[in-house]
PDB file of C-alpha atoms in Angstrom:
ATOM      1  CA  MET M   1      87.060 165.386 150.753  1.00 56.00           C
ATOM      2  CA  LYS M   2      88.406 166.322 147.010  1.00 52.00           C
ATOM      3  CA  ARG M   3      91.933 165.168 148.002  1.00 55.00           C
ATOM      4  CA  THR M   4      90.914 161.976 149.088  1.00 54.00           C
ATOM      5  CA  LEU M   5      89.190 161.467 145.727  1.00 47.00           C
ATOM      6  CA  ILE M   6      92.311 162.565 143.771  1.00 54.00           C
ATOM      7  CA  ILE M   7      94.131 160.147 145.643  1.00 51.00           C
ATOM      8  CA  ILE M   8      91.832 157.200 145.025  1.00 52.00           C
ATOM      9  CA  ALA M   9      91.882 158.048 141.339  1.00 50.00           C
ATOM     10  CA  VAL M  10      95.400 158.327 141.055  1.00 46.00           C
ATOM     11  CA  VAL M  11      95.677 154.485 142.486  1.00 47.00           C
ATOM     12  CA  ALA M  12      93.035 153.457 140.605  1.00 51.00           C
ATOM     13  CA  VAL M  13      94.951 154.670 137.314  1.00 47.00           C
ATOM     14  CA  ALA M  14      98.163 153.196 138.568  1.00 53.00           C
ATOM     15  CA  GLY M  15      96.661 149.985 139.642  1.00 53.00           C
ATOM     16  CA  ALA M  16      95.064 149.958 136.064  1.00 51.00           C
ATOM     17  CA  ILE M  17      98.504 150.596 134.656  1.00 53.00           C
ATOM     18  CA  GLY M  18     100.136 147.887 136.798  1.00 54.00           C
ATOM     19  CA  ALA M  19      97.532 145.393 135.832  1.00 49.00           C
ATOM     20  CA  ALA M  20      97.754 146.164 132.371  1.00 49.00           C
ATOM     21  CA  ALA M  21     101.638 145.775 132.425  1.00 52.00           C
ATOM     22  CA  LEU M  22     101.232 142.562 134.402  1.00 50.00           C
ATOM     23  CA  TYR M  23      98.022 140.934 132.506  1.00 47.00           C
ATOM     24  CA  GLY M  24      98.145 142.637 129.265  1.00 52.00           C
ATOM     25  CA  PRO M  25      99.913 140.056 127.415  1.00 50.00           C
ATOM     26  CA  ASP M  26      98.082 137.257 128.745  1.00 50.00           C
ATOM     27  CA  LEU M  27      94.882 139.011 127.980  1.00 50.00           C
ATOM     28  CA  LEU M  28      95.716 139.605 124.230  1.00 50.00           C
ATOM     29  CA  ASP M  29      96.988 136.200 124.080  1.00 50.00           C
ATOM     30  CA  GLY M  30      93.779 135.208 125.330  1.00 52.00           C
ATOM     31  CA  MET M  31      91.960 137.310 122.819  1.00 58.00           C
ATOM     32  CA  ARG M  32      94.261 135.973 120.013  1.00 56.00           C
ATOM     33  CA  PHE M  33      93.670 132.631 121.044  1.00 52.00           C
ATOM     34  CA  GLU M  34      89.570 133.198 121.161  1.00 59.00           C
ATOM     35  CA  LYS M  35      89.836 134.513 117.265  1.00 60.00           C
ATOM     36  CA  ALA M  36      91.661 131.439 116.407  1.00 54.00           C
ATOM     37  CA  MET M  37      89.387 129.295 117.902  1.00 53.00           C
ATOM     38  CA  SER M  38      86.571 131.147 116.467  1.00 58.00           C
ATOM     39  CA  GLN M  39      88.519 130.595 112.977  1.00 60.00           C
ATOM     40  CA  ILE M  40      89.120 127.250 113.276  1.00 52.00           C
ATOM     41  CA  SER M  41      85.316 126.506 113.942  1.00 54.00           C
ATOM     42  CA  ILE M  42      84.214 128.300 111.206  1.00 59.00           C
ATOM     43  CA  SER M  43      86.551 126.194 108.903  1.00 56.00           C
ATOM     44  CA  ASN M  44      85.254 123.148 110.694  1.00 55.00           C
ATOM     45  CA  LYS M  45      81.598 123.939 109.964  1.00 57.00           C
ATOM     46  CA  ALA M  46      82.589 124.920 106.483  1.00 57.00           C
ATOM     47  CA  ASP M  47      84.289 121.278 105.914  1.00 57.00           C
ATOM     48  CA  ALA M  48      82.274 118.837 108.159  1.00 55.00           C
ATOM     49  CA  GLY M  49      80.333 120.603 110.918  1.00 58.00           C
ATOM     50  CA  PRO M  50      81.627 121.560 114.587  1.00 55.00           C
ATOM     51  CA  TRP M  51      84.239 119.919 116.922  1.00 48.00           C
ATOM     52  CA  PRO M  52      84.368 117.306 117.653  1.00 49.00           C
ATOM     53  CA  GLN M  53      83.722 115.753 113.959  1.00 63.00           C
ATOM     54  CA  PRO M  54      83.119 112.274 113.547  1.00 62.00           C
ATOM     55  CA  GLN M  55      86.207 111.749 111.365  1.00 66.00           C
ATOM     56  CA  GLU M  56      88.434 112.774 114.024  1.00 71.00           C
ATOM     57  CA  THR M  57      87.461 109.521 115.828  1.00 76.00           C
ATOM     58  CA  CYS M  58      88.471 107.948 112.892  1.00 88.00           C
ATOM     59  CA  PHE M  59      92.261 109.227 112.987  1.00 86.00           C
ATOM     60  CA  PHE M  60      92.896 106.438 115.169  1.00 87.00           C
ATOM     61  CA  CYS M  61      92.737 103.477 112.839  1.00 91.00           C
ATOM     62  CA  HIS M  62      92.437 105.048 109.682  1.00 92.00           C
ATOM     63  CA  GLY M  63      95.394 108.211 109.685  1.00 91.00           C
ATOM     64  CA  ALA M  64      94.849 111.862 109.672  1.00 88.00           C
ATOM     65  CA  HIS M  65      92.585 112.854 106.857  1.00 90.00           C
ATOM     66  CA  GLY M  66      92.025 109.003 106.474  1.00 92.00           C
ATOM     67  CA  GLN M  67      95.303 108.329 105.228  1.00 92.00           C
ATOM     68  CA  SER M  68      96.168 104.985 106.891  1.00 91.00           C
ATOM     69  CA  LEU M  69      99.692 104.322 108.220  1.00 87.00           C
ATOM     70  CA  ASN M  70      99.053 100.833 109.400  1.00 90.00           C
ATOM     71  CA  THR M  71      99.065  98.264 106.811  1.00 92.00           C
ATOM     72  CA  SER M  72      95.976  96.443 108.476  1.00 92.00           C
ATOM     73  CA  TYR M  73      93.710  99.589 108.162  1.00 94.00           C
ATOM     74  CA  PRO M  74      92.324 100.837 105.214  1.00 95.00           C
ATOM     75  CA  ALA M  75      92.679 103.935 104.043  1.00 95.00           C
ATOM     76  CA  LEU M  76      89.826 106.014 103.357  1.00 96.00           C
ATOM     77  CA  ALA M  77      91.481 109.282 101.507  1.00 95.00           C
ATOM     78  CA  GLY M  78      90.087 109.563  97.615  1.00 95.00           C
ATOM     79  CA  GLN M  79      87.651 106.763  98.412  1.00 96.00           C
ATOM     80  CA  PRO M  80      84.529 106.985  96.290  1.00 97.00           C
ATOM     81  CA  GLN M  81      82.294 109.028  98.288  1.00 97.00           C
ATOM     82  CA  ALA M  82      79.053 106.431  97.670  1.00 97.00           C
ATOM     83  CA  TYR M  83      81.500 103.620  98.538  1.00 97.00           C
ATOM     84  CA  VAL M  84      82.151 104.969 102.014  1.00 97.00           C
ATOM     85  CA  ALA M  85      78.404 105.904 102.639  1.00 98.00           C
ATOM     86  CA  ALA M  86      77.439 102.252 101.773  1.00 97.00           C
ATOM     87  CA  GLN M  87      80.066 100.461 104.067  1.00 97.00           C
ATOM     88  CA  LEU M  88      78.998 102.609 106.727  1.00 97.00           C
ATOM     89  CA  HIS M  89      75.650 101.808 106.092  1.00 97.00           C
ATOM     90  CA  ALA M  90      76.139  98.106 105.697  1.00 96.00           C
ATOM     91  CA  PHE M  91      78.137  98.019 109.616  1.00 96.00           C
ATOM     92  CA  ALA M  92      75.353 100.049 110.809  1.00 96.00           C
ATOM     93  CA  MET M  93      72.974  97.505 109.602  1.00 94.00           C
ATOM     94  CA  GLY M  94      75.186  94.405 110.514  1.00 91.00           C
ATOM     95  CA  GLN M  95      75.442  93.303 107.139  1.00 92.00           C
ATOM     96  CA  ARG M  96      79.019  93.865 107.334  1.00 93.00           C
ATOM     97  CA  GLN M  97      81.008  92.721 110.695  1.00 90.00           C
ATOM     98  CA  SER M  98      83.869  94.558 112.711  1.00 91.00           C
ATOM     99  CA  PRO M  99      83.747  94.604 116.208  1.00 90.00           C
ATOM    100  CA  TYR M 100      85.125  98.230 115.939  1.00 89.00           C
ATOM    101  CA  MET M 101      83.121  99.439 113.304  1.00 94.00           C
ATOM    102  CA  VAL M 102      79.585  98.131 113.997  1.00 94.00           C
ATOM    103  CA  PRO M 103      79.188 100.145 117.320  1.00 93.00           C
ATOM    104  CA  LEU M 104      80.356 103.048 115.650  1.00 91.00           C
ATOM    105  CA  ALA M 105      78.678 102.957 112.555  1.00 93.00           C
ATOM    106  CA  LYS M 106      75.144 102.437 114.382  1.00 94.00           C
ATOM    107  CA  ASN M 107      75.708 106.006 116.458  1.00 91.00           C
ATOM    108  CA  LEU M 108      76.138 107.794 113.226  1.00 92.00           C
ATOM    109  CA  THR M 109      72.999 109.305 111.864  1.00 93.00           C
ATOM    110  CA  ASP M 110      72.604 109.493 107.923  1.00 95.00           C
ATOM    111  CA  ALA M 111      73.609 112.634 107.627  1.00 92.00           C
ATOM    112  CA  GLN M 112      76.895 112.051 109.630  1.00 91.00           C
ATOM    113  CA  ILE M 113      77.550 109.206 107.153  1.00 94.00           C
ATOM    114  CA  ASP M 114      76.835 111.457 104.416  1.00 94.00           C
ATOM    115  CA  SER M 115      79.254 114.220 105.933  1.00 91.00           C
ATOM    116  CA  LEU M 116      81.837 111.575 106.225  1.00 93.00           C
ATOM    117  CA  ALA M 117      81.569 109.991 102.986  1.00 95.00           C
ATOM    118  CA  ALA M 118      82.127 113.279 101.232  1.00 94.00           C
ATOM    119  CA  TYR M 119      84.901 114.302 103.591  1.00 92.00           C
ATOM    120  CA  PHE M 120      86.861 111.588 102.626  1.00 94.00           C
ATOM    121  CA  ALA M 121      86.229 111.454  99.155  1.00 95.00           C
ATOM    122  CA  ARG M 122      87.550 114.895  98.675  1.00 93.00           C
ATOM    123  CA  GLN M 123      91.037 113.940 100.749  1.00 93.00           C
ATOM    124  CA  VAL M 124      94.460 113.288  98.536  1.00 92.00           C
ATOM    125  CA  PRO M 125      95.541 109.517  98.564  1.00 93.00           C
ATOM    126  CA  THR M 126      98.869 108.412  98.593  1.00 91.00           C
ATOM    127  CA  ARG M 127     100.243 104.774  99.401  1.00 91.00           C
ATOM    128  CA  ASN M 128      99.893 103.356 102.637  1.00 89.00           C
ATOM    129  CA  GLU M 129     103.406 102.003 102.702  1.00 88.00           C
ATOM    130  CA  ASP M 130     106.511 101.473 100.709  1.00 88.00           C
ATOM    131  CA  ALA M 131     105.981  97.668 100.364  1.00 88.00           C
ATOM    132  CA  PRO M 132     109.257  96.060  99.110  1.00 91.00           C
ATOM    133  CA  ALA M 133     109.658  95.752  95.391  1.00 91.00           C
ATOM    134  CA  ASP M 134     109.425  92.130  94.010  1.00 95.00           C
ATOM    135  CA  ALA M 135     109.328  92.196  90.246  1.00 96.00           C
ATOM    136  CA  ALA M 136     108.336  88.425  89.701  1.00 97.00           C
ATOM    137  CA  LEU M 137     105.361  89.118  92.167  1.00 97.00           C
ATOM    138  CA  GLU M 138     104.188  92.351  90.846  1.00 97.00           C
ATOM    139  CA  ARG M 139     103.923  91.110  87.301  1.00 97.00           C
ATOM    140  CA  ARG M 140     101.964  88.085  88.645  1.00 98.00           C
ATOM    141  CA  GLY M 141      99.745  90.350  90.375  1.00 98.00           C
ATOM    142  CA  LEU M 142      99.334  92.607  87.255  1.00 97.00           C
ATOM    143  CA  SER M 143      98.714  89.628  85.263  1.00 98.00           C
ATOM    144  CA  LEU M 144      95.761  88.755  87.472  1.00 98.00           C
ATOM    145  CA  VAL M 145      94.296  92.280  87.765  1.00 97.00           C
ATOM    146  CA  GLN M 146      94.182  92.485  84.058  1.00 97.00           C
ATOM    147  CA  ALA M 147      92.827  88.943  83.911  1.00 97.00           C
ATOM    148  CA  ARG M 148      89.921  89.434  86.041  1.00 95.00           C
ATOM    149  CA  SER M 149      88.917  92.675  84.632  1.00 95.00           C
ATOM    150  CA  CYS M 150      89.320  94.444  87.973  1.00 96.00           C
ATOM    151  CA  GLN M 151      89.586  98.043  86.483  1.00 95.00           C
ATOM    152  CA  ALA M 152      86.287  97.601  84.821  1.00 96.00           C
ATOM    153  CA  CYS M 153      84.701  98.007  88.406  1.00 96.00           C
ATOM    154  CA  HIS M 154      87.428  99.794  90.350  1.00 96.00           C
ATOM    155  CA  GLY M 155      88.342 102.594  87.686  1.00 94.00           C
ATOM    156  CA  PRO M 156      91.055 102.253  84.716  1.00 91.00           C
ATOM    157  CA  GLN M 157      93.725 103.327  87.618  1.00 92.00           C
ATOM    158  CA  LEU M 158      92.154 101.391  90.234  1.00 95.00           C
ATOM    159  CA  MET M 159      91.338 104.373  92.174  1.00 95.00           C
ATOM    160  CA  GLY M 160      87.872 103.118  92.855  1.00 95.00           C
ATOM    161  CA  LYS M 161      84.514 104.304  90.945  1.00 94.00           C
ATOM    162  CA  ASP M 162      80.758 104.497  92.310  1.00 95.00           C
ATOM    163  CA  LEU M 163      80.444 101.487  94.951  1.00 96.00           C
ATOM    164  CA  ALA M 164      83.801 100.096  93.965  1.00 96.00           C
ATOM    165  CA  PRO M 165      86.722 101.116  96.637  1.00 97.00           C
ATOM    166  CA  ARG M 166      89.855 102.223  95.395  1.00 96.00           C
ATOM    167  CA  LEU M 167      92.324  99.463  95.487  1.00 96.00           C
ATOM    168  CA  GLY M 168      95.455 101.270  94.716  1.00 95.00           C
ATOM    169  CA  GLY M 169      98.125 102.103  97.326  1.00 95.00           C
ATOM    170  CA  GLN M 170      96.183 100.247  99.996  1.00 96.00           C
ATOM    171  CA  GLY M 171      97.908  98.279 102.625  1.00 95.00           C
ATOM    172  CA  GLU M 172      99.380  94.963 101.509  1.00 96.00           C
ATOM    173  CA  ALA M 173      98.249  93.242 104.854  1.00 96.00           C
ATOM    174  CA  TYR M 174      95.004  94.548 104.217  1.00 97.00           C
ATOM    175  CA  LEU M 175      94.301  93.726 100.618  1.00 97.00           C
ATOM    176  CA  VAL M 176      95.098  89.777 101.702  1.00 98.00           C
ATOM    177  CA  ALA M 177      92.759  89.872 104.578  1.00 97.00           C
ATOM    178  CA  GLN M 178      89.857  91.493 102.230  1.00 97.00           C
ATOM    179  CA  LEU M 179      90.615  89.213  99.915  1.00 98.00           C
ATOM    180  CA  ALA M 180      90.634  86.135 101.881  1.00 98.00           C
ATOM    181  CA  ALA M 181      87.463  87.148 103.444  1.00 97.00           C
ATOM    182  CA  PHE M 182      85.648  87.153 100.155  1.00 97.00           C
ATOM    183  CA  LYS M 183      87.371  84.268  99.334  1.00 97.00           C
ATOM    184  CA  SER M 184      85.820  82.116 102.236  1.00 97.00           C
ATOM    185  CA  GLY M 185      82.369  84.000 102.560  1.00 95.00           C
ATOM    186  CA  GLU M 186      83.343  85.960 105.436  1.00 94.00           C
ATOM    187  CA  ARG M 187      82.979  89.130 103.784  1.00 95.00           C
ATOM    188  CA  HIS M 188      79.952  89.403 101.298  1.00 94.00           C
ATOM    189  CA  ASP M 189      79.473  91.648  97.969  1.00 93.00           C
ATOM    190  CA  PRO M 190      75.946  92.482  97.596  1.00 91.00           C
ATOM    191  CA  THR M 191      76.605  92.064  93.728  1.00 92.00           C
ATOM    192  CA  GLY M 192      78.443  88.691  94.216  1.00 94.00           C
ATOM    193  CA  ALA M 193      80.859  89.468  91.708  1.00 95.00           C
ATOM    194  CA  MET M 194      84.210  89.775  94.618  1.00 97.00           C
ATOM    195  CA  ASN M 195      83.100  86.404  96.211  1.00 97.00           C
ATOM    196  CA  GLY M 196      83.257  85.068  92.633  1.00 96.00           C
ATOM    197  CA  VAL M 197      86.721  86.639  91.643  1.00 97.00           C
ATOM    198  CA  ALA M 198      88.503  85.711  94.799  1.00 97.00           C
ATOM    199  CA  ALA M 199      87.102  82.319  94.700  1.00 97.00           C
ATOM    200  CA  THR M 200      89.288  81.579  91.799  1.00 97.00           C
ATOM    201  CA  LEU M 201      92.401  82.974  93.095  1.00 98.00           C
ATOM    202  CA  SER M 202      94.928  80.630  95.585  1.00 97.00           C
ATOM    203  CA  SER M 203      96.388  82.087  98.225  1.00 97.00           C
ATOM    204  CA  GLY M 204      99.628  82.621  96.124  1.00 98.00           C
ATOM    205  CA  ASP M 205      97.580  84.752  93.918  1.00 98.00           C
ATOM    206  CA  ILE M 206      95.932  86.811  96.543  1.00 98.00           C
ATOM    207  CA  SER M 207      99.545  87.636  97.693  1.00 98.00           C
ATOM    208  CA  ALA M 208     100.749  88.674  94.266  1.00 98.00           C
ATOM    209  CA  VAL M 209      97.482  90.774  93.733  1.00 98.00           C
ATOM    210  CA  ALA M 210      98.033  92.491  97.094  1.00 98.00           C
ATOM    211  CA  ARG M 211     101.707  93.277  96.457  1.00 97.00           C
ATOM    212  CA  TYR M 212     100.952  94.601  93.142  1.00 97.00           C
ATOM    213  CA  LEU M 213      98.160  96.940  94.287  1.00 97.00           C
ATOM    214  CA  ALA M 214     100.116  97.797  97.379  1.00 96.00           C
ATOM    215  CA  ARG M 215     102.726  99.227  95.135  1.00 95.00           C
ATOM    216  CA  VAL M 216     100.499 101.008  92.840  1.00 94.00           C
ATOM    217  CA  SER M 217     100.937 105.083  93.553  1.00 91.00           C
ATOM    218  CA  PRO M 218      97.548 106.713  93.443  1.00 87.00           C
ATOM    219  CA  GLY M 219      97.532 109.143  90.714  1.00 69.00           C
ATOM    220  CA  GLN M 220     100.456 108.027  88.841  1.00 61.00           C
ATOM    221  CA  GLY M 221      99.243 105.643  86.195  1.00 52.00           C
ATOM    222  CA  GLY M 222      98.170 102.308  88.145  1.00 51.00           C
ATOM    223  CA  ILE M 223      97.924  99.582  85.781  1.00 49.00           C
ATOM    224  CA  ALA M 224      99.010 101.285  82.946  1.00 41.00           C
ATOM    225  CA  ALA M 225     102.367 102.380  84.342  1.00 41.00           C
ATOM    226  CA  GLN M 226     103.449  99.515  85.509  1.00 43.00           C
TER     227      GLN M 226
END
């Protein structure tokens, strides 16, 4: 009986050693993976809550960290927190129309909207695109921006302020579309300021302003550097 127990013990030890040799690396990798996921979870909670975070779904249109690479979609990175929150509430309440944004915004809680606005506000912005240089068109755009005192609402470097969005470095196609929407009344500014300004712009003016703004590099001087 004693001999049998010894044999069983030896077999068990040998089996454990064999299993460790065979599965040990996988077990260690699994432990490392679990630890890494735990650290990511902690990081995500500190940043904007547990995964999946709402901003992850924004990636498809607005790019990683809100830095759009599609000139038809706005960059959210570096937008004023108050502006992002106000636009999400406007979409949620149907005050601003979009077949994509309205249903998404309606499913967000006030806390999620605040979290998203804070997240995008602290991201570092860059230009959406390398719009082709056109000195004459850009000079015309700069002149129009200065004449309309756009910096009074959008900040001295056109990086946005309070409820006014960042314009510098946005995609040219998006800027053209939004100015045209304000001009036609399709998009409504609660203060009426943007509708009034856009109403004074011709289609050529809109193209010039959009080209100038698209060429502005965030954080590199805006109006003063042109």
